[in-house]
PDB file of C-alpha atoms in Angstrom:
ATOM      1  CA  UNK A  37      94.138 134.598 120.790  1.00 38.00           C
ATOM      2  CA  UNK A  38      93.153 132.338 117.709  1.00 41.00           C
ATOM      3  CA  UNK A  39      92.943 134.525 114.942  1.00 45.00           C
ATOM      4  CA  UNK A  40      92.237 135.192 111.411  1.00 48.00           C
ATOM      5  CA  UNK A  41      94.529 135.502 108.544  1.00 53.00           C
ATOM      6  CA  UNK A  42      92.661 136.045 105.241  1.00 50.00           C
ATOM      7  CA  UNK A  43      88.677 135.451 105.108  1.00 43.00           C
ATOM      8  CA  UNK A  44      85.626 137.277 103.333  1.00 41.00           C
ATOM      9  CA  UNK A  45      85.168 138.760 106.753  1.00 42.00           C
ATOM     10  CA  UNK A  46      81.349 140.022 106.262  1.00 43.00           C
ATOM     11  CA  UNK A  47      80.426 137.032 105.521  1.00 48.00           C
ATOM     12  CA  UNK A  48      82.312 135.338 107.908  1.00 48.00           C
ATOM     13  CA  UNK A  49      80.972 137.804 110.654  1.00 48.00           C
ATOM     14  CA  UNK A  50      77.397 137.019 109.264  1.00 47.00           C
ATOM     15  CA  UNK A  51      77.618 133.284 109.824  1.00 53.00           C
ATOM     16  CA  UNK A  52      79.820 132.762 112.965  1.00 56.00           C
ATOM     17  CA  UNK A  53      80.136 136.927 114.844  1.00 57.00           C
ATOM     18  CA  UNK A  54      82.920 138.677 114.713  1.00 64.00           C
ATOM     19  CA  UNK A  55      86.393 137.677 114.133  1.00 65.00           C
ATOM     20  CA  UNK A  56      89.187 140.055 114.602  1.00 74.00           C
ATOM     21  CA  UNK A  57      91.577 139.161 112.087  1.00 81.00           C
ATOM     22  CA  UNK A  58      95.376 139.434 112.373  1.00 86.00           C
ATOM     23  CA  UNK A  59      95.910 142.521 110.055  1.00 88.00           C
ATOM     24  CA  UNK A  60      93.513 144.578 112.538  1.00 88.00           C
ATOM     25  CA  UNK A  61      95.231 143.061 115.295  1.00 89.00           C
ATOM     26  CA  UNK A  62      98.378 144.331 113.850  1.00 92.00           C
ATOM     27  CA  UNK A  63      97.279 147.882 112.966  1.00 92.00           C
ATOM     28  CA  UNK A  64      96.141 148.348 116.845  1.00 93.00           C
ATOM     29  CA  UNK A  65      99.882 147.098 117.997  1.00 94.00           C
ATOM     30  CA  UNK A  66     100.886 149.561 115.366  1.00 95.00           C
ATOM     31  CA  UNK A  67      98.806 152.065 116.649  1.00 95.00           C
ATOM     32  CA  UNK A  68     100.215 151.389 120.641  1.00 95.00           C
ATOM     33  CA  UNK A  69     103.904 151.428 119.188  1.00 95.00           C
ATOM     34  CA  UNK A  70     103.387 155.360 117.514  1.00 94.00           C
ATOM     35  CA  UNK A  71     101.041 156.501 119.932  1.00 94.00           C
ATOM     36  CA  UNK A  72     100.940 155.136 123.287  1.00 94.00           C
ATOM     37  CA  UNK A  73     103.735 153.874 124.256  1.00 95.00           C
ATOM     38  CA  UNK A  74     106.364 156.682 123.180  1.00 93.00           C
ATOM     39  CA  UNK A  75     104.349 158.768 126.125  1.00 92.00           C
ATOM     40  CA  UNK A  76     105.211 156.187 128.836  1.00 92.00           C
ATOM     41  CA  UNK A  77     109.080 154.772 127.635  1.00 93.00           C
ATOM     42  CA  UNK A  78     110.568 158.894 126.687  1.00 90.00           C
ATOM     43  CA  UNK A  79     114.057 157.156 125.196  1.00 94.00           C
ATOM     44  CA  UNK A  80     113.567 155.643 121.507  1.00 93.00           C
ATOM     45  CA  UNK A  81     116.287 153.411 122.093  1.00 94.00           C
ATOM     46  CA  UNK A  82     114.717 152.283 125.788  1.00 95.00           C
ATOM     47  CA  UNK A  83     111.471 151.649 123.215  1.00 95.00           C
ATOM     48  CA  UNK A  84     113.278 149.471 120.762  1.00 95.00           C
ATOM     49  CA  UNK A  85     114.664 147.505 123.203  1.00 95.00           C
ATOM     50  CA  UNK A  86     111.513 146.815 125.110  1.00 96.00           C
ATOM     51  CA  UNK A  87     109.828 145.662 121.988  1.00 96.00           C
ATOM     52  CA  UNK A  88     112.896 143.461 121.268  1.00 96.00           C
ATOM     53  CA  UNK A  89     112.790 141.963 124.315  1.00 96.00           C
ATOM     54  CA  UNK A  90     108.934 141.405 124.648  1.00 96.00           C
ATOM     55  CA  UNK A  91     107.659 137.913 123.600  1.00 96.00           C
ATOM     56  CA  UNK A  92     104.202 138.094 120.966  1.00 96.00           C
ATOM     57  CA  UNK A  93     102.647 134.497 120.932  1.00 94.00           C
ATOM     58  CA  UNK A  94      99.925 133.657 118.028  1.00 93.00           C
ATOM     59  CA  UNK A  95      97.596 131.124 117.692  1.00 88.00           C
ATOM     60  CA  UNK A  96      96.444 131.167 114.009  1.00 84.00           C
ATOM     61  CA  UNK A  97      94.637 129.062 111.411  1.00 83.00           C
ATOM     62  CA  UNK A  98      92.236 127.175 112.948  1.00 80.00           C
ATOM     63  CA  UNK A  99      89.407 130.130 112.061  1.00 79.00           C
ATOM     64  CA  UNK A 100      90.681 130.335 108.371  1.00 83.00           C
ATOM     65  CA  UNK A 101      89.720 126.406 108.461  1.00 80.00           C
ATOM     66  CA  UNK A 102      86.739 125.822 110.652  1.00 75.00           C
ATOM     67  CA  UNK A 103      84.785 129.119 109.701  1.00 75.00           C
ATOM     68  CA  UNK A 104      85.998 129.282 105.936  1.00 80.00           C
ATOM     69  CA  UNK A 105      87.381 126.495 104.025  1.00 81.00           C
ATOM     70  CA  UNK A 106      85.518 123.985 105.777  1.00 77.00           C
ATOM     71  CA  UNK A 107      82.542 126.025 105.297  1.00 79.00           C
ATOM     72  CA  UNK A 108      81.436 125.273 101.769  1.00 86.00           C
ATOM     73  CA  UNK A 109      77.828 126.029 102.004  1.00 86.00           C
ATOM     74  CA  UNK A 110      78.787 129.665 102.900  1.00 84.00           C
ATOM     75  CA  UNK A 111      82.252 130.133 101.387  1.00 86.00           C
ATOM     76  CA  UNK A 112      83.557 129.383  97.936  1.00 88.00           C
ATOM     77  CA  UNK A 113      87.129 129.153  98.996  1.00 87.00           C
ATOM     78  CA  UNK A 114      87.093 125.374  98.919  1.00 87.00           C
ATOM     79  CA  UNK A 115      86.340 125.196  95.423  1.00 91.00           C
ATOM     80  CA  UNK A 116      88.402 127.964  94.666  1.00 92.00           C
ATOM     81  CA  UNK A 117      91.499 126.660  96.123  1.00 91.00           C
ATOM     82  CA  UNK A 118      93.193 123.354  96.584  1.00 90.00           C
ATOM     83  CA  UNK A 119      93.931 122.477 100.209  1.00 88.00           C
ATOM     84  CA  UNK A 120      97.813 122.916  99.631  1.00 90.00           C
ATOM     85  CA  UNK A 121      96.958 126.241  97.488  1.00 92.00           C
ATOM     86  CA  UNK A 122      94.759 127.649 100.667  1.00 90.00           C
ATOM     87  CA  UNK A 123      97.368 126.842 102.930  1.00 91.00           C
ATOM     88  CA  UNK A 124     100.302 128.663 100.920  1.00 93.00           C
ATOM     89  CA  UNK A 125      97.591 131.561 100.914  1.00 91.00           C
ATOM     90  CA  UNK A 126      97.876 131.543 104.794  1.00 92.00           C
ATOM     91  CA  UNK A 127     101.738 131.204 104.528  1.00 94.00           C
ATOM     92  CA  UNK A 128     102.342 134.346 102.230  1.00 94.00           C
ATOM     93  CA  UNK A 129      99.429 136.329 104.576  1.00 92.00           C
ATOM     94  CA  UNK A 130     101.416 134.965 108.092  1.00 94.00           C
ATOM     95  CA  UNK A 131     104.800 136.512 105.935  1.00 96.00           C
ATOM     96  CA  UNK A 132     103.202 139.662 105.101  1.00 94.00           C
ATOM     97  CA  UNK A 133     102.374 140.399 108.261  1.00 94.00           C
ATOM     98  CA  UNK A 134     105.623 139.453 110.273  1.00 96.00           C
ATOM     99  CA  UNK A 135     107.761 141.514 108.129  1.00 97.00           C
ATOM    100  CA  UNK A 136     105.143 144.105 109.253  1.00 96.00           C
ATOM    101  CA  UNK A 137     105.820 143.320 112.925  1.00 96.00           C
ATOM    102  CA  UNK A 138     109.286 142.992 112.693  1.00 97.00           C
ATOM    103  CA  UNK A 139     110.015 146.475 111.199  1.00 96.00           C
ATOM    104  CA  UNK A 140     108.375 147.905 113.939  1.00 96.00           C
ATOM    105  CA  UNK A 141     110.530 146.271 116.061  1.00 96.00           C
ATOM    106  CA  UNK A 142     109.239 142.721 117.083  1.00 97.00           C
ATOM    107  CA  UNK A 143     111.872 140.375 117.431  1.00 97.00           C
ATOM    108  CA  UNK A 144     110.617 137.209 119.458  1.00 97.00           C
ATOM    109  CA  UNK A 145     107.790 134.991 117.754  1.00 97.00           C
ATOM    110  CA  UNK A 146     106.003 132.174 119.197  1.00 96.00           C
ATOM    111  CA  UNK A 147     103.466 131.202 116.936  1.00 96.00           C
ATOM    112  CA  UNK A 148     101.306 127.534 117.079  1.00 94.00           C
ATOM    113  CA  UNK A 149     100.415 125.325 114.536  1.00 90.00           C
ATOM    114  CA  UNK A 150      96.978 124.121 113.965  1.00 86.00           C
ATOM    115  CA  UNK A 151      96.069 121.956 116.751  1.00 80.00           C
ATOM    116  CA  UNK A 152      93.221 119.021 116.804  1.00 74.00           C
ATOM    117  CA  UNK A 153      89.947 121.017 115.385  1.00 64.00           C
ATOM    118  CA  UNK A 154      87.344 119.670 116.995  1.00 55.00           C
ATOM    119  CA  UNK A 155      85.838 116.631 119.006  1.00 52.00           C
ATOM    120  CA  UNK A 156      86.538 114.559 115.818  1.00 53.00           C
ATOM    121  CA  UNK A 157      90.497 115.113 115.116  1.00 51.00           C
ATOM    122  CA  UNK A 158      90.770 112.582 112.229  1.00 47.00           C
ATOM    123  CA  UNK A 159      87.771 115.204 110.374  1.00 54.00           C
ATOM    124  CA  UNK A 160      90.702 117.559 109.674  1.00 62.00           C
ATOM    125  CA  UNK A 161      94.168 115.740 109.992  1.00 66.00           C
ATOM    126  CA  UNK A 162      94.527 116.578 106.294  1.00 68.00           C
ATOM    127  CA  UNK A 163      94.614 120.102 106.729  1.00 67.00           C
ATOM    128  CA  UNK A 164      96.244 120.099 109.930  1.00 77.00           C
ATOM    129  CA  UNK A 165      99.505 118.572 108.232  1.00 84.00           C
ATOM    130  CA  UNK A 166      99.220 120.833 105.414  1.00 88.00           C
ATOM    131  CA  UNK A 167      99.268 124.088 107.745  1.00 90.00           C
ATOM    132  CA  UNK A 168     101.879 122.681 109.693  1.00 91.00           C
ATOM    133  CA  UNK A 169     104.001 121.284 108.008  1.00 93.00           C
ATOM    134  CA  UNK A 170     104.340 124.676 105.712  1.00 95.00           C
ATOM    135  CA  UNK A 171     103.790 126.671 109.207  1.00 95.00           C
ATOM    136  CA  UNK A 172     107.580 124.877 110.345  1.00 95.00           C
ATOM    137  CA  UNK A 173     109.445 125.288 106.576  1.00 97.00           C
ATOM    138  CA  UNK A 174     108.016 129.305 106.981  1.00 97.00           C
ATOM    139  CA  UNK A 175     109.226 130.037 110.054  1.00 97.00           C
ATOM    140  CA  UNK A 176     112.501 128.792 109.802  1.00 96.00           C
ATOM    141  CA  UNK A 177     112.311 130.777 106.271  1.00 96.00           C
ATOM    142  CA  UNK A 178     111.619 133.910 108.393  1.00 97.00           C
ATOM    143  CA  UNK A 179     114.553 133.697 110.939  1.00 95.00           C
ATOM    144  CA  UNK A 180     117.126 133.295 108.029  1.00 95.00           C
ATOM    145  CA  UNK A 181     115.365 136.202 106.462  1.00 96.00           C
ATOM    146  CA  UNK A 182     114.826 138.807 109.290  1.00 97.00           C
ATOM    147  CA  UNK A 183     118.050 139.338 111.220  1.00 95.00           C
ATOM    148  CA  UNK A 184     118.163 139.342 114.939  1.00 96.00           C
ATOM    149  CA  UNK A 185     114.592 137.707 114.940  1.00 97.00           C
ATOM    150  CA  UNK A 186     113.602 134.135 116.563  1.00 97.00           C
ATOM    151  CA  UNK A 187     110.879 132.133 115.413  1.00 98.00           C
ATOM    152  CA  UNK A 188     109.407 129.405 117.705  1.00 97.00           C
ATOM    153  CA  UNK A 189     107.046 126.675 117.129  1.00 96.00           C
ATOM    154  CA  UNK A 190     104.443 125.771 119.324  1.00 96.00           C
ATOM    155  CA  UNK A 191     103.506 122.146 118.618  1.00 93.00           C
ATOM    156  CA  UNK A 192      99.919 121.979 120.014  1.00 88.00           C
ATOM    157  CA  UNK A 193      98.977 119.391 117.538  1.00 87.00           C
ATOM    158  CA  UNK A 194     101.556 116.894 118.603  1.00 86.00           C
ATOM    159  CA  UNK A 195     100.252 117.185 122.168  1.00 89.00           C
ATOM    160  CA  UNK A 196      97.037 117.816 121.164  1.00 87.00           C
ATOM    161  CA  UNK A 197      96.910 114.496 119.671  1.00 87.00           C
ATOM    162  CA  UNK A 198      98.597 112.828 122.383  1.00 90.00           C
ATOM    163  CA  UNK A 199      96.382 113.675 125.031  1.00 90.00           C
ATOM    164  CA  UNK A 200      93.269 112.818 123.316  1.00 89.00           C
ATOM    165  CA  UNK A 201      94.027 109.436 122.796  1.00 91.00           C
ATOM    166  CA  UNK A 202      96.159 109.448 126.097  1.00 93.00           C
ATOM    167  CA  UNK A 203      94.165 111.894 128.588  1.00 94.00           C
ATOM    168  CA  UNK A 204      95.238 110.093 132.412  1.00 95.00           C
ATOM    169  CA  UNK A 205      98.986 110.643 131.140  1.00 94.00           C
ATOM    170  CA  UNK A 206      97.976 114.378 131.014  1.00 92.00           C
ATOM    171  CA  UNK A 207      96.122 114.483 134.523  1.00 93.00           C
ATOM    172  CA  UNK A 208      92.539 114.484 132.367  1.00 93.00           C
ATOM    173  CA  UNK A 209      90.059 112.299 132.430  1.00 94.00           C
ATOM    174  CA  UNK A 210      87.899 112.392 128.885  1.00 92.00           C
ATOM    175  CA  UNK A 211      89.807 113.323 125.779  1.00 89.00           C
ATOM    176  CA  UNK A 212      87.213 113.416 123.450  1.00 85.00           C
ATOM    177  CA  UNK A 213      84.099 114.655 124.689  1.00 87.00           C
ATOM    178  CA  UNK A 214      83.362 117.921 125.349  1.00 88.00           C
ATOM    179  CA  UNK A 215      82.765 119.549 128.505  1.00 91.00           C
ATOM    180  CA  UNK A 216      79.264 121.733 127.575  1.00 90.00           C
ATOM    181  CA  UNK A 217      76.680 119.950 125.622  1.00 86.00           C
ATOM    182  CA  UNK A 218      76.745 121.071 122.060  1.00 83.00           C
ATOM    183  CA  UNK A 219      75.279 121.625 118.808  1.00 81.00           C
ATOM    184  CA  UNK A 220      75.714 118.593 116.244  1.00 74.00           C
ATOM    185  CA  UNK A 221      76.317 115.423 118.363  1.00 71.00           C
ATOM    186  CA  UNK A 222      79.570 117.364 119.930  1.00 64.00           C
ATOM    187  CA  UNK A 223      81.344 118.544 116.922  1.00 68.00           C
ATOM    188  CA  UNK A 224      80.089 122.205 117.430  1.00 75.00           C
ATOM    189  CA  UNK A 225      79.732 125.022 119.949  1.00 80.00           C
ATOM    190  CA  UNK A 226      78.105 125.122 122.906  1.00 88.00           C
ATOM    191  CA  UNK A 227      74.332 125.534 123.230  1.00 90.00           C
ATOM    192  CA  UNK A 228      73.064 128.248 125.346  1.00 91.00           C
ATOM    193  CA  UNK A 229      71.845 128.440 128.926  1.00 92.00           C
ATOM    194  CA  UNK A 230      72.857 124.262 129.351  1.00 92.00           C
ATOM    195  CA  UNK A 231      74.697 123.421 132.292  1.00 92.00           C
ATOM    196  CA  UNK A 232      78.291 122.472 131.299  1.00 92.00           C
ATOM    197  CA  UNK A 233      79.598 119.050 133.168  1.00 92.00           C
ATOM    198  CA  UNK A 234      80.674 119.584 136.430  1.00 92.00           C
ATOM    199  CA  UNK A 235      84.575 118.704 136.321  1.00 93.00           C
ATOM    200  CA  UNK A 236      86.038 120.643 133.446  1.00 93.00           C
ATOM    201  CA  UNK A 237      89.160 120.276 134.561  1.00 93.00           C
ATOM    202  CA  UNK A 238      89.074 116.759 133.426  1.00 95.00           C
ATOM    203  CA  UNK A 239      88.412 117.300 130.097  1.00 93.00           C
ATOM    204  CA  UNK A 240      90.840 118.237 127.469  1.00 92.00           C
ATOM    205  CA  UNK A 241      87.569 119.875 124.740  1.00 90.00           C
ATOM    206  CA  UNK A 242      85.357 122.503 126.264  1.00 90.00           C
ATOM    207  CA  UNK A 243      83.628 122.815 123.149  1.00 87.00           C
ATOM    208  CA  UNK A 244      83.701 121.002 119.896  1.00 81.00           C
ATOM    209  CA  UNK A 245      86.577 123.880 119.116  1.00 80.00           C
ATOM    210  CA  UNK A 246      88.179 125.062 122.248  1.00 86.00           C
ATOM    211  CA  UNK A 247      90.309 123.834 124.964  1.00 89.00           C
ATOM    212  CA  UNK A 248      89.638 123.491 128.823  1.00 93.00           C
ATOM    213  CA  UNK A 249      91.838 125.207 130.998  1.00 94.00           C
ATOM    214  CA  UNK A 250      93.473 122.349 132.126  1.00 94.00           C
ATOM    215  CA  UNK A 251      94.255 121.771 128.500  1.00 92.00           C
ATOM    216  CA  UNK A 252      95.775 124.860 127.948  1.00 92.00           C
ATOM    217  CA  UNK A 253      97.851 124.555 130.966  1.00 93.00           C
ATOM    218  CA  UNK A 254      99.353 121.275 130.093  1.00 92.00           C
ATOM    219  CA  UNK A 255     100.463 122.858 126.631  1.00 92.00           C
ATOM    220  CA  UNK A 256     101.905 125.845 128.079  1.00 94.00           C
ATOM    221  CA  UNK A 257     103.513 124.361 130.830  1.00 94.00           C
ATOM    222  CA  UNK A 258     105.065 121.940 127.966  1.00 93.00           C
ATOM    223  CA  UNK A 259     105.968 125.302 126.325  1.00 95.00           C
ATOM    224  CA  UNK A 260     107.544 127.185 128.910  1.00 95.00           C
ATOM    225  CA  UNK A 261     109.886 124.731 129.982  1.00 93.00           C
ATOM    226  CA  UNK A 262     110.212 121.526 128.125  1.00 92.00           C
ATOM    227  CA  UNK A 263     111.939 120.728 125.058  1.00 93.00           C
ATOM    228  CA  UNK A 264     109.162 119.086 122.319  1.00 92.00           C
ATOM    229  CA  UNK A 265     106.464 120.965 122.213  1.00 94.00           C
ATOM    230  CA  UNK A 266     108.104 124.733 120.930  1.00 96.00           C
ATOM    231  CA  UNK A 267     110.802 124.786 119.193  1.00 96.00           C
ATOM    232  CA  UNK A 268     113.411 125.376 118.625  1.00 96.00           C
ATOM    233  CA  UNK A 269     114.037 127.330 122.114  1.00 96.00           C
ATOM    234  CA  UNK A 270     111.333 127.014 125.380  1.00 96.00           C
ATOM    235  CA  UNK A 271     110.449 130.264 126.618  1.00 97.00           C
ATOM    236  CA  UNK A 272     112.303 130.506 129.296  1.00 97.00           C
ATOM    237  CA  UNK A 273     115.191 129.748 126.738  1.00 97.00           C
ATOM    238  CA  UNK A 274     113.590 132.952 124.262  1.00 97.00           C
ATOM    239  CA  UNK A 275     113.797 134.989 127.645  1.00 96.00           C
ATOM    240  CA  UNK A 276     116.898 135.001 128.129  1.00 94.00           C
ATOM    241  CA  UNK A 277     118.033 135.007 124.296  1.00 89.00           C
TER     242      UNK A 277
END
């Protein structure tokens, strides 16, 4: 699920609907792991080690960018914040809340970087290297820091980027243009009641912001059991860690 780290949420529900950010996300895990799931797994210990062994995959960042920072007209956070300054904001939020995470007993992390956002990837390639770059130096930071723990990175820009300008190596046909017809010349979201094109699966943009199926299937695929897109383990290698 792409969520959101740190936003003026009204307003940001205002202008684009609601957004569940992470910290909610987090309190409703925290809710499952003190109420719900002590009434199914009796043993504490059989508890901690099902959490240790369960795998919690984030997709985060893209939001704080496309409905906030790159949102001047309805948020002041660009002009309150450099581009690198925003981005350490996201860092110290994405630390905050996997210390959270890990004291309740989370120990296997696969979180993605920022991948292409939207039709137009050079728009944002500023702000995607900033995020990632900082997302990598972070995570590693966090598996020195929190014993026991792993930390993968998903890659989805390198891919990303790769099957845009290379879609037929991918099994895709269209890289660039998105599947529904949208709002602003295909750099936005869908508009209602049109009839989306009639082979999605050979696009790699649904929308202006979101991914086709196929899409996501060649990234996870790439995940699961190949060796560049998530690092530094696959998941089938985290499985069995």
């Amino acid at each position: 699920m792409h969520l959101t780290l740190v936003a003026f949420y009204q307003k940001l529900e205002a202008n684009c609907g609601k957004c569940l950010d992470l910290k909610d996300q987090i309190d409703l895990f925290q809710r499952t792991v003190k109420s719900d799931l002590p009434g199914q797994i009796k043993n504490q210990n059989d508890l901690l080690q099902h959490l240790f062994k369960s795998i919690f995959l984030f997709s985060v960042g893209s939001n704080d960018f496309i409905n906030n920072y790159l949102e001047p007209a309805v948020f002041d956070t660009s002009k309150r914040y450099s581009r690198q300054q925003f981005v350490q904001v996201l860092m110290d939020a994405i630390a905050r809340h996997m210390e959270t995470l890990y004291n309740l007993g989370v120990r296997k992390t696969v979180m993605f970087e920022i991948g292409p956002l939207g039709c137009i990837p050079s728009i944002s390639k500023a702000q995607n290297h900033i995020f990632n770059d900082e997302l990598r130096a972070t995570l590693a930071n966090l598996t020195t820091i929190f014993q026991g723990s792993f930390f993968v990175l998903g890659r989805a820009n390198r891919i990303g980027y790769d099957a845009i300008t290379n879609p037929i190596k991918y099994g895709l046909m269209d890289g660039s243009s998105p599947c529904c017809t949208t709002w602003a010349n295909g750099t936005s979201g869908c508009i209602p009641f049109l009839t989306p094109c009639s082979e999605p699966n050979n696009h790699f943009f649904w929308d202006a912001y979101h991914l086709t199926e196929s899409a996501y299937s060649v990234i996870a695929t790439s995940c699961f059991n190949g060796s560049t897109v998530c690092i530094p383990l696959n998941i089938k290698q985290l499985v069995e860690m």
